[in-house]
PDB file of C-alpha atoms in Angstrom:
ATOM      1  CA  UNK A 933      71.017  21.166  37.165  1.00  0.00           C
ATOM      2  CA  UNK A 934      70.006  21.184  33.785  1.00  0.00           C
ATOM      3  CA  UNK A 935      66.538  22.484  32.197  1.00  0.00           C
ATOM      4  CA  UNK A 936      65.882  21.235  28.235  1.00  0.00           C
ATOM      5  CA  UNK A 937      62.753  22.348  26.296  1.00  0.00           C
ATOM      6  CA  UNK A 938      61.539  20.491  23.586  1.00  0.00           C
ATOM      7  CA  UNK A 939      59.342  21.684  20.768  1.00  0.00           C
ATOM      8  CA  UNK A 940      57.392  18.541  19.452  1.00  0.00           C
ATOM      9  CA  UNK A 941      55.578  18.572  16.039  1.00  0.00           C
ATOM     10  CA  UNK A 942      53.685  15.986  14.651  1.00  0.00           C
ATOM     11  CA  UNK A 943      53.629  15.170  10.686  1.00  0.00           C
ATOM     12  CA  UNK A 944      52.715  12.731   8.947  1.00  0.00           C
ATOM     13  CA  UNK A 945      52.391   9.740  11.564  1.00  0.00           C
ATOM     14  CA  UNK A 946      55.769  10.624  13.395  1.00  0.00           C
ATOM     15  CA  UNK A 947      56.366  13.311  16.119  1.00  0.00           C
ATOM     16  CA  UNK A 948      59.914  15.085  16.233  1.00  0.00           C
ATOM     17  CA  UNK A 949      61.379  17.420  18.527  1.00  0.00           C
ATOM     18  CA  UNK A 950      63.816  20.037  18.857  1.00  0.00           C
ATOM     19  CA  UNK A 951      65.316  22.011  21.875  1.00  0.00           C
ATOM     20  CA  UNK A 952      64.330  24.961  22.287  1.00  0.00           C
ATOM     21  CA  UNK A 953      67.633  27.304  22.110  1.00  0.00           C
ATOM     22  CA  UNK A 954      69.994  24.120  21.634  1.00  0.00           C
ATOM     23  CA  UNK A 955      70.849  21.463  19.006  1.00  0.00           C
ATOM     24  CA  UNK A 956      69.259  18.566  20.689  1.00  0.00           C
ATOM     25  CA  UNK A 957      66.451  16.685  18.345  1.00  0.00           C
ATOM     26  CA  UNK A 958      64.976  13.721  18.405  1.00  0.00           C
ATOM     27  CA  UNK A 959      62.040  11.547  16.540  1.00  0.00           C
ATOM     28  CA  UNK A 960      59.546   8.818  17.447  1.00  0.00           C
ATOM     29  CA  UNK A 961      56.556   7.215  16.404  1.00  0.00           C
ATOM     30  CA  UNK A 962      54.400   7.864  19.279  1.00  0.00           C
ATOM     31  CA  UNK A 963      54.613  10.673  22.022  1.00  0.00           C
ATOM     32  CA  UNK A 964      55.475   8.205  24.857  1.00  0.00           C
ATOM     33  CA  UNK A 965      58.494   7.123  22.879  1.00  0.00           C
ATOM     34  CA  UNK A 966      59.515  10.639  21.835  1.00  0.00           C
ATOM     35  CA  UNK A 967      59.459  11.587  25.676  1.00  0.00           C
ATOM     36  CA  UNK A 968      61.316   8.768  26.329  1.00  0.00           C
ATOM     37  CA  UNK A 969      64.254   9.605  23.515  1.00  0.00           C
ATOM     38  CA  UNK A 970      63.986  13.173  24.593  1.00  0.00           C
ATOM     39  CA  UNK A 971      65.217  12.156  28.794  1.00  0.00           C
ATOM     40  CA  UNK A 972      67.739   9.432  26.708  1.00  0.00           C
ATOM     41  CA  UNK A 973      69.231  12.966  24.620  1.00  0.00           C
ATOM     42  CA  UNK A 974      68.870  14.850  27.574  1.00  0.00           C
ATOM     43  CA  UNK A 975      71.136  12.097  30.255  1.00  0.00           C
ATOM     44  CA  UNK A 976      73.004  11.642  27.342  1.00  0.00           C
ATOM     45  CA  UNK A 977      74.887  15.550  27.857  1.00  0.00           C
ATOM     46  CA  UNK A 978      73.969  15.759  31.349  1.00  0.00           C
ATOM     47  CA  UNK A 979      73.981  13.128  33.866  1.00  0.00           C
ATOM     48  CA  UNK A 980      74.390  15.077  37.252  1.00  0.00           C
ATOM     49  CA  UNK A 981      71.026  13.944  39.128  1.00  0.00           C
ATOM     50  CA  UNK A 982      67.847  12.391  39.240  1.00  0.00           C
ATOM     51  CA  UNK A 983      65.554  13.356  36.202  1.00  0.00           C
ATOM     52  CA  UNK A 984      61.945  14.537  35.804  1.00  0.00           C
ATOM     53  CA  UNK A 985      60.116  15.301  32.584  1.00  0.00           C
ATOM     54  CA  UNK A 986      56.777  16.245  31.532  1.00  0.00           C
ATOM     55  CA  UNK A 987      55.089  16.676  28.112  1.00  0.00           C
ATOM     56  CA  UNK A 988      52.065  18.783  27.504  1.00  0.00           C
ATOM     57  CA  UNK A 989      50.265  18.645  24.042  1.00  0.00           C
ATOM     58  CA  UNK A 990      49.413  22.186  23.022  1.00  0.00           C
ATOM     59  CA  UNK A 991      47.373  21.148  19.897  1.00  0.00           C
ATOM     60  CA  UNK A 992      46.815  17.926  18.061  1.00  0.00           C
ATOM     61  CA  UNK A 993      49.718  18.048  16.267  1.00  0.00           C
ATOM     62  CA  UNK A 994      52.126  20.034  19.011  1.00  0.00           C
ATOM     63  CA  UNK A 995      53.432  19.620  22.625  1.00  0.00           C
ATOM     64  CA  UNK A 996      56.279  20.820  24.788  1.00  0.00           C
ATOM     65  CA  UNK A 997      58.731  18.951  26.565  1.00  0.00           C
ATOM     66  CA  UNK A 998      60.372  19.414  29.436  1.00  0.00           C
ATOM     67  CA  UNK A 999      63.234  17.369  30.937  1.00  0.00           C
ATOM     68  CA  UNK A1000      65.165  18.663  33.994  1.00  0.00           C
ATOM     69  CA  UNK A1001      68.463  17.045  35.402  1.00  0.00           C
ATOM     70  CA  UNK A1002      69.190  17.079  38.865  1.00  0.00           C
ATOM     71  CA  UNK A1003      68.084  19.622  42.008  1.00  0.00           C
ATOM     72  CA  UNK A1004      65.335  18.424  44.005  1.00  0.00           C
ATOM     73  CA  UNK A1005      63.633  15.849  42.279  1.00  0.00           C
ATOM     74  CA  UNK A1006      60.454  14.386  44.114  1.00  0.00           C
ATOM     75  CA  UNK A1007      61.214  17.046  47.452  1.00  0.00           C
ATOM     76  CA  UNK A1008      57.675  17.699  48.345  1.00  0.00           C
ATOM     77  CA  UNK A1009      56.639  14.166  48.442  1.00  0.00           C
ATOM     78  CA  UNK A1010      57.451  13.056  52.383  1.00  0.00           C
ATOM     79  CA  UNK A1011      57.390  16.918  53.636  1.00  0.00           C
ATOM     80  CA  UNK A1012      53.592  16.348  54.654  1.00  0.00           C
ATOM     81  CA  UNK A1013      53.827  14.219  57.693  1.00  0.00           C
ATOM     82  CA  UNK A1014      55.770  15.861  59.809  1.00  0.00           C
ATOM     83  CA  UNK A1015      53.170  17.452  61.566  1.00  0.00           C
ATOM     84  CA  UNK A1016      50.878  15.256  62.707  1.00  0.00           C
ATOM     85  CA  UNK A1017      53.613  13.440  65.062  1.00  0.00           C
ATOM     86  CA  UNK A1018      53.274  14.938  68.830  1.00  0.00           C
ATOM     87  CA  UNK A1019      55.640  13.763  71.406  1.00  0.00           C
ATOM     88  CA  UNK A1020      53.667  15.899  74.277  1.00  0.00           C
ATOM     89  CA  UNK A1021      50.490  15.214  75.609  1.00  0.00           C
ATOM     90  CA  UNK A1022      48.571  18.046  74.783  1.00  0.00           C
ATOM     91  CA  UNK A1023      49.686  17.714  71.068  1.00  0.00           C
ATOM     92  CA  UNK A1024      47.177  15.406  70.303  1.00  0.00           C
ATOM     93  CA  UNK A1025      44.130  17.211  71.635  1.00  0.00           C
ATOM     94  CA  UNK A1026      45.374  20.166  70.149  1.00  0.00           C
ATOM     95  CA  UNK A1027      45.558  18.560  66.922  1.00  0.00           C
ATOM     96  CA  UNK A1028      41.975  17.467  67.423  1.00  0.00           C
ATOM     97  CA  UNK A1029      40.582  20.646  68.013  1.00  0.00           C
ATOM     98  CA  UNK A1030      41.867  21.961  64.776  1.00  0.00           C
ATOM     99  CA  UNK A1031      40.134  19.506  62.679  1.00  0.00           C
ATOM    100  CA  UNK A1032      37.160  20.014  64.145  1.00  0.00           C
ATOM    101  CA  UNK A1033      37.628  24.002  63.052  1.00  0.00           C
ATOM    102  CA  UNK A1034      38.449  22.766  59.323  1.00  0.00           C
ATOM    103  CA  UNK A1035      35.611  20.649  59.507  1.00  0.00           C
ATOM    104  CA  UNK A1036      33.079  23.459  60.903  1.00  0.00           C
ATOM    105  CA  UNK A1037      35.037  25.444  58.534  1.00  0.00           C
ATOM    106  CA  UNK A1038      34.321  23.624  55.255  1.00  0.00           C
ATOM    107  CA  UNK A1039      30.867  22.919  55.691  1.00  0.00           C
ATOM    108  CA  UNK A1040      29.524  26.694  56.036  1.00  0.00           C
ATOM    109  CA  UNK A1041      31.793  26.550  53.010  1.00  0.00           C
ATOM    110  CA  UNK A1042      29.615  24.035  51.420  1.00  0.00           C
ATOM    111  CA  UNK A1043      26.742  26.308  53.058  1.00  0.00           C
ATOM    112  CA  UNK A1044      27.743  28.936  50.778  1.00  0.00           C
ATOM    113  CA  UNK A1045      27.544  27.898  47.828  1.00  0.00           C
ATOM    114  CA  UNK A1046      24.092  26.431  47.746  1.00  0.00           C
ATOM    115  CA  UNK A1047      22.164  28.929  45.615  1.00  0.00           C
ATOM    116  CA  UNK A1048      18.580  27.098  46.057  1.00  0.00           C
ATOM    117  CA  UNK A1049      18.967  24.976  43.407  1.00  0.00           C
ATOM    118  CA  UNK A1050      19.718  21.272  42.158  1.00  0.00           C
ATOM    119  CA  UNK A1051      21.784  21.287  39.042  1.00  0.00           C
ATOM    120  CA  UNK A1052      21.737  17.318  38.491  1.00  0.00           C
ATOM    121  CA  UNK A1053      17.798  17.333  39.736  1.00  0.00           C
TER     122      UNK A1053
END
């Protein structure tokens, strides 16, 4: 698995980028396009896996990049329904009955917060 960090400046119309702690760079006219030359670099010394990347601006004219390489890309996605399937017959009823405690439950949670007032009235 491989981790790459990517400082991105912008000047002057284009945005480059540099790893952080390596000797990767790359430069684009747009941030989409920089992201996408910075997975390209990335595959480009390390092609073990599936890839995710993310790019946050930190000002106007900054943003970090991120582009990891393999391990568990996507993982969390189908772990959710798992849960809900009952093979027994009391599974069902049981599942049931805890709703109905989430539901009671979030609406004295809605209860709560109502401080006497209407802030869009």
């Amino acid at each position: 698995m491989g981790v790459y960090t990517f400082v991105c400046k912008s000047k002057g119309g284009e945005w480059t980028a540099k790893q952080h702690e390596g000797d990767l760079e790359a430069s684009a006219s747009s941030t989409y396009d920089l992201q996408r030359k910075l997975v390209q670099t990335a595959l480009s010394t390390d092609s073990s896996g599936g890839v995710t990347s993310s790019f946050s601006l930190v000002s106007p004219t900054s943003a970090v990049c991120q582009v990891i390489i393999g391990g568990a890309v996507g993982g969390g996605f189908a772990a959710g329904g798992g849960a809900a399937a009952g093979g027994g017959g009391g599974a069902g009823e049981a599942a049931a009955a805890t709703k109905e405690e989430e539901k009671k439950k979030e609406e004295s949670e809605e209860e709560e917060g109502d401080f006497g007032f209407d802030l869009f009235g």
